[in-house]
Amino acid sequence: MTTEPNAQPTGEQPADQQPQTIDPSRVLTDERGHIVVKDGRVQLKPEPQRTAMRAAGRPATEEPGEPEPTEQSQATEQEPAAGYRLETPSDVPTAAAIKWDSTLDGFSKAASGAGIPQPIAQNLMQSFIDADAALGGYGNGENAYTSEDAESSLRAFWGREAYDGQMRKVWKTVKGLGTHFAEWLDGSGMGDHPAVCVALANWADTKLTKAQAQAELSKIMSDEKSDYFSQDSWRRQPAVVRVKMLGRLAYAEDAPVSHPVARARNAEAARVEQAATKARADARSEAAALVAKLDKGTPAEREATKKRFIELTARL
């Protein structure tokens, strides 16, 4: 589901498909500088590598006006993140987790190589598990789907009308993650696993902040007409998978601060807050003691007590 089936491995093109105007920079020459011609056709250098994607038996189509990869995405392609090994969630049965160990190792390497931060990769892997369970179970540790099987399963899962739009999200995600990740999908066969497609279709949600995820989750759960509450399984199941991802983002514990400057600022902020809390407690205690003295003593003493009481309560 993630590689264009008709893509040619080299830059060679049939004569009836060769462009009338050939880019000179792509003309293939031998060591003596002579143009290479084979079967009457000028041989061309391969085009710059692009992530090829397909839906079962059909070439992928790009959204009109789709933006080019950003500098950030290009940087992650060139500068892979430090390697990591993802952990299988504790709620997955041990027998099932063992079967998926090698696949998880491969995904961990592909994700870190694509520059995906470990928390996002972990959430993406969890989303795959949620989708796989919704599609029928944890599987046998490898992909047994053909691309035709995957398309049939996804059309049933997303609904036939939503299938094309969801697959466009998948292709866009794979394209953005780069060649290394796409090669792992193809080489492992996981590119034809419907649960992988479901997880990749929800890729945009992994970029939400905690506050944004909470807002989106609240919006879904407060709308009784949302897909999450639908009686149609093809509406409800994708929404349930998405809500689980949003929930993990919304209620995730904040990552510990590691930068020395940030730690120092946090420590200072904590010290100031502790001092302020103590000052409020002292003021409250003193004000409580003054209540009994407000109507006692000379007029001057009562006035002084009242003034002090007002000062203390203002701090509270």
Coordinates of C-alpha atoms in Angstrom, one line a residue:
M1 CA 0.0 0.0 0.0
T2 CA 3.0 2.3 0.3
T3 CA 5.0 1.9 -2.9
E4 CA 3.8 2.8 -6.4
P5 CA 3.6 -0.6 -8.3
N6 CA 4.5 0.8 -11.7
A7 CA 7.5 2.8 -10.6
Q8 CA 10.6 1.9 -12.7
P9 CA 13.8 1.1 -10.7
T10 CA 15.9 3.2 -13.0
G11 CA 15.6 6.3 -15.1
E12 CA 14.9 4.4 -18.3
Q13 CA 11.6 5.2 -19.9
P14 CA 9.8 3.6 -22.9
A15 CA 10.2 5.5 -26.1
D16 CA 6.6 6.5 -26.2
Q17 CA 6.9 7.9 -22.7
Q18 CA 10.2 9.7 -23.0
P19 CA 9.7 13.5 -22.9
Q20 CA 10.3 15.4 -26.1
T21 CA 12.6 17.7 -24.2
I22 CA 15.3 15.9 -22.2
D23 CA 17.0 17.5 -19.3
P24 CA 20.7 17.4 -20.3
S25 CA 21.7 16.9 -16.7
R26 CA 19.9 13.5 -16.7
V27 CA 21.5 12.1 -19.9
L28 CA 23.6 9.1 -19.1
T29 CA 27.1 9.0 -20.5
D30 CA 29.9 6.4 -20.5
E31 CA 33.4 6.9 -19.1
R32 CA 34.5 8.6 -22.4
G33 CA 31.6 11.0 -22.3
H34 CA 29.6 9.4 -25.0
I35 CA 25.8 9.4 -24.7
V36 CA 24.5 5.9 -23.9
V37 CA 21.8 4.6 -26.3
K38 CA 20.0 1.3 -25.8
D39 CA 17.4 -0.1 -28.2
G40 CA 17.2 3.2 -29.9
R41 CA 16.5 5.1 -26.7
V42 CA 18.7 7.6 -24.9
Q43 CA 19.4 6.3 -21.4
L44 CA 18.7 8.7 -18.5
K45 CA 20.0 8.9 -15.0
P46 CA 17.5 8.1 -12.3
E47 CA 15.3 10.9 -11.2
P48 CA 16.0 12.3 -7.7
Q49 CA 14.6 9.8 -5.2
R50 CA 11.0 10.3 -4.3
T51 CA 8.9 8.4 -1.9
A52 CA 6.6 6.3 -4.1
M53 CA 3.3 5.2 -2.8
R54 CA 0.4 3.3 -4.1
A55 CA -3.0 2.1 -3.3
A56 CA -3.6 -1.5 -4.3
G57 CA -2.9 -1.7 -8.1
R58 CA -3.2 2.1 -8.6
P59 CA -0.4 4.7 -8.9
A60 CA -0.5 7.3 -6.2
T61 CA -1.8 10.8 -6.9
E62 CA -0.6 13.9 -5.3
E63 CA -2.8 16.6 -3.9
P64 CA -2.7 19.7 -6.2
G65 CA -0.6 22.4 -4.7
E66 CA 0.9 20.0 -2.1
P67 CA 3.8 21.8 -0.3
E68 CA 7.3 20.7 -0.8
P69 CA 9.1 19.1 2.2
T70 CA 10.0 21.7 4.8
E71 CA 13.6 22.4 5.9
Q72 CA 12.8 20.6 9.1
S73 CA 11.7 17.4 7.3
Q74 CA 14.8 17.6 5.1
A75 CA 17.0 18.0 8.2
T76 CA 15.5 14.9 9.9
E77 CA 16.2 12.9 6.7
Q78 CA 19.8 14.0 6.8
E79 CA 20.3 13.9 10.5
P80 CA 18.7 10.8 12.0
A81 CA 17.7 10.9 15.6
A82 CA 19.6 8.9 18.2
G83 CA 18.7 5.3 18.0
Y84 CA 16.2 3.9 20.5
R85 CA 14.2 0.7 21.1
L86 CA 10.5 1.1 21.6
E87 CA 8.7 -0.9 24.3
T88 CA 5.6 -3.0 23.9
P89 CA 2.7 -1.7 26.0
S90 CA 2.1 -3.7 29.1
D91 CA -1.5 -4.4 28.1
V92 CA -0.4 -6.5 25.1
P93 CA -0.4 -10.2 26.0
T94 CA 3.2 -11.5 26.4
A95 CA 2.6 -14.2 23.8
A96 CA 1.6 -11.7 21.2
A97 CA 4.3 -9.2 22.1
I98 CA 7.1 -11.9 21.6
K99 CA 5.8 -12.6 18.1
W100 CA 6.2 -8.9 17.2
D101 CA 9.7 -8.4 18.6
S102 CA 11.5 -8.5 15.3
T103 CA 9.0 -6.2 13.7
L104 CA 9.2 -3.8 16.6
D105 CA 13.0 -3.7 16.3
G106 CA 12.7 -2.9 12.6
F107 CA 10.2 -0.1 13.2
S108 CA 12.4 1.3 16.0
K109 CA 15.3 1.6 13.7
A110 CA 13.2 3.0 10.8
A111 CA 11.5 5.5 13.0
S112 CA 14.7 6.8 14.7
G113 CA 16.4 6.8 11.3
A114 CA 13.5 9.0 9.9
G115 CA 14.1 11.5 12.8
I116 CA 10.8 10.7 14.6
P117 CA 11.2 11.6 18.3
Q118 CA 10.8 8.5 20.6
P119 CA 7.6 9.6 22.3
I120 CA 5.9 10.2 19.0
A121 CA 7.1 6.8 17.6
Q122 CA 5.9 5.1 20.8
N123 CA 2.4 6.7 20.4
L124 CA 2.4 5.7 16.7
M125 CA 3.2 2.2 17.6
Q126 CA 0.4 2.2 20.2
S127 CA -2.0 3.5 17.6
F128 CA -1.0 0.6 15.4
I129 CA -1.9 -1.8 18.2
D130 CA -5.2 -0.1 18.7
A131 CA -6.0 -0.3 15.0
D132 CA -4.9 -3.9 14.8
A133 CA -7.2 -4.8 17.7
A134 CA -10.1 -3.0 16.0
L135 CA -9.4 -4.9 12.8
G136 CA -9.5 -8.2 14.5
G137 CA -6.6 -8.9 16.9
Y138 CA -2.9 -8.7 17.5
G139 CA -1.9 -10.9 14.5
N140 CA 0.9 -13.4 14.3
G141 CA 3.9 -11.1 14.4
E142 CA 4.2 -10.5 10.6
N143 CA 2.0 -9.1 7.9
A144 CA -0.2 -11.7 6.2
Y145 CA -2.1 -9.2 4.1
T146 CA -1.7 -8.7 0.4
S147 CA -2.3 -5.2 -0.9
E148 CA -5.7 -6.3 -2.1
D149 CA -6.6 -7.7 1.3
A150 CA -5.4 -4.5 2.9
E151 CA -7.5 -2.3 0.6
S152 CA -10.6 -4.4 1.3
S153 CA -10.1 -4.3 5.0
L154 CA -9.5 -0.5 5.0
R155 CA -12.6 0.2 2.8
A156 CA -14.6 -1.7 5.4
F157 CA -12.9 0.1 8.3
W158 CA -13.0 3.7 7.0
G159 CA -16.0 3.3 4.8
R160 CA -15.8 3.3 1.0
E161 CA -16.3 7.1 0.6
A162 CA -13.6 7.9 3.1
Y163 CA -11.0 5.5 1.9
D164 CA -9.4 7.6 -0.8
G165 CA -9.1 10.6 1.5
Q166 CA -7.5 8.6 4.3
M167 CA -5.1 6.9 1.9
R168 CA -3.9 10.4 0.7
K169 CA -3.0 11.1 4.3
V170 CA -1.0 7.9 4.5
W171 CA 0.9 8.7 1.3
K172 CA 1.6 12.2 2.4
T173 CA 2.9 10.9 5.8
V174 CA 5.2 8.3 4.2
K175 CA 6.5 10.9 1.7
G176 CA 7.3 13.3 4.6
L177 CA 9.1 10.6 6.6
G178 CA 11.5 10.0 3.8
T179 CA 13.1 7.2 1.8
H180 CA 14.6 5.2 4.8
F181 CA 11.2 4.8 6.4
A182 CA 9.4 4.0 3.1
E183 CA 12.1 1.3 2.4
W184 CA 11.4 -0.3 5.7
L185 CA 7.7 -0.4 5.0
D186 CA 8.3 -2.1 1.6
G187 CA 11.1 -4.4 2.8
S188 CA 9.2 -5.7 5.9
G189 CA 5.9 -6.0 4.1
M190 CA 4.3 -3.8 6.8
G191 CA 3.3 -1.2 4.2
D192 CA 0.5 -3.6 3.3
H193 CA -0.7 -4.0 6.8
P194 CA -4.0 -2.1 7.2
A195 CA -3.3 -1.2 10.9
V196 CA -0.1 0.6 9.7
C197 CA -2.1 2.6 7.3
V198 CA -4.6 3.6 10.0
A199 CA -1.8 4.7 12.3
L200 CA -0.1 6.7 9.5
A201 CA -3.4 8.4 8.6
N202 CA -3.5 9.8 12.1
W203 CA 0.1 11.1 11.9
A204 CA -1.0 14.7 12.1
D205 CA -2.4 14.1 15.6
T206 CA 1.0 13.1 16.9
K207 CA 2.2 16.7 16.4
L208 CA -0.5 18.2 18.7
T209 CA 0.5 19.8 22.0
K210 CA -1.0 18.5 25.2
A211 CA -3.4 21.5 25.3
Q212 CA -4.4 21.0 21.7
A213 CA -5.0 17.3 22.2
Q214 CA -7.1 18.1 25.3
A215 CA -9.2 20.6 23.3
E216 CA -9.7 18.2 20.4
L217 CA -10.7 15.4 22.8
S218 CA -13.1 17.6 24.7
K219 CA -14.7 18.7 21.4
I220 CA -15.3 15.1 20.3
M221 CA -16.6 13.8 23.6
S222 CA -19.0 16.7 24.1
D223 CA -20.6 16.2 20.7
E224 CA -23.2 13.5 20.8
K225 CA -23.3 13.6 17.0
S226 CA -19.6 12.9 16.6
D227 CA -18.4 9.7 14.9
Y228 CA -17.2 8.5 18.3
F229 CA -20.9 7.9 19.3
S230 CA -22.1 6.7 15.9
Q231 CA -23.9 3.4 15.6
D232 CA -22.1 2.8 12.3
S233 CA -18.9 0.8 12.9
W234 CA -17.1 2.4 9.9
R235 CA -17.6 5.8 11.6
R236 CA -17.1 4.7 15.2
Q237 CA -14.0 2.4 15.0
P238 CA -11.7 5.0 13.4
A239 CA -12.9 7.6 15.8
V240 CA -12.2 5.3 18.8
V241 CA -8.6 4.7 17.6
R242 CA -8.1 8.4 17.2
V243 CA -9.6 9.2 20.6
K244 CA -7.2 6.7 22.2
M245 CA -4.2 8.5 20.6
L246 CA -5.6 11.9 21.7
G247 CA -6.1 10.6 25.2
R248 CA -2.4 9.5 25.4
L249 CA -1.3 13.0 24.3
A250 CA -3.8 14.9 26.5
Y251 CA -3.0 13.0 29.7
A252 CA 0.7 12.2 29.2
E253 CA 3.1 13.2 31.9
D254 CA 5.2 16.2 31.1
A255 CA 8.8 15.2 30.1
P256 CA 11.4 16.1 32.7
V257 CA 13.4 19.2 31.9
S258 CA 17.0 18.4 31.0
H259 CA 18.5 21.7 30.0
P260 CA 20.6 23.2 32.9
V261 CA 19.2 26.7 32.3
A262 CA 15.6 25.5 32.2
R263 CA 16.2 23.4 35.4
A264 CA 17.7 26.5 37.2
R265 CA 14.7 28.6 36.1
N266 CA 12.3 25.9 37.3
A267 CA 14.1 25.6 40.6
E268 CA 14.0 29.4 41.1
A269 CA 10.3 29.5 40.3
A270 CA 9.6 26.7 42.8
R271 CA 11.6 28.6 45.5
V272 CA 9.6 31.8 44.8
E273 CA 6.3 29.9 44.9
Q274 CA 7.3 28.2 48.2
A275 CA 8.2 31.5 49.8
A276 CA 4.9 33.1 48.6
T277 CA 3.0 30.1 50.0
K278 CA 4.7 30.5 53.3
A279 CA 4.0 34.3 53.4
R280 CA 0.3 33.7 52.7
A281 CA 0.1 31.2 55.4
D282 CA 1.8 33.5 57.9
A283 CA -0.5 36.4 56.9
R284 CA -3.6 34.2 57.3
S285 CA -2.4 33.1 60.8
E286 CA -1.7 36.6 61.9
A287 CA -5.0 37.9 60.6
A288 CA -6.9 35.2 62.4
A289 CA -5.2 36.2 65.7
L290 CA -6.2 39.9 65.1
V291 CA -9.9 39.1 64.7
A292 CA -10.3 38.9 68.5
K293 CA -8.6 42.3 69.0
L294 CA -10.6 44.3 66.5
D295 CA -13.0 45.6 69.2
K296 CA -10.6 45.7 72.1
G297 CA -8.1 48.3 73.4
T298 CA -8.1 52.0 73.1
P299 CA -9.4 53.7 69.9
A300 CA -5.9 54.2 68.6
E301 CA -5.1 50.5 69.3
R302 CA -8.3 49.4 67.6
E303 CA -7.5 51.6 64.6
A304 CA -4.0 50.2 64.3
T305 CA -5.3 46.6 64.6
K306 CA -7.9 47.3 61.9
K307 CA -5.3 48.8 59.6
R308 CA -3.0 45.8 60.1
F309 CA -5.9 43.3 59.5
I310 CA -6.7 45.0 56.2
E311 CA -3.0 44.8 55.1
L312 CA -2.9 41.1 55.9
T313 CA -6.1 40.2 54.2
A314 CA -5.0 42.1 51.1
R315 CA -2.1 39.7 50.7
L316 CA -4.5 36.7 50.7

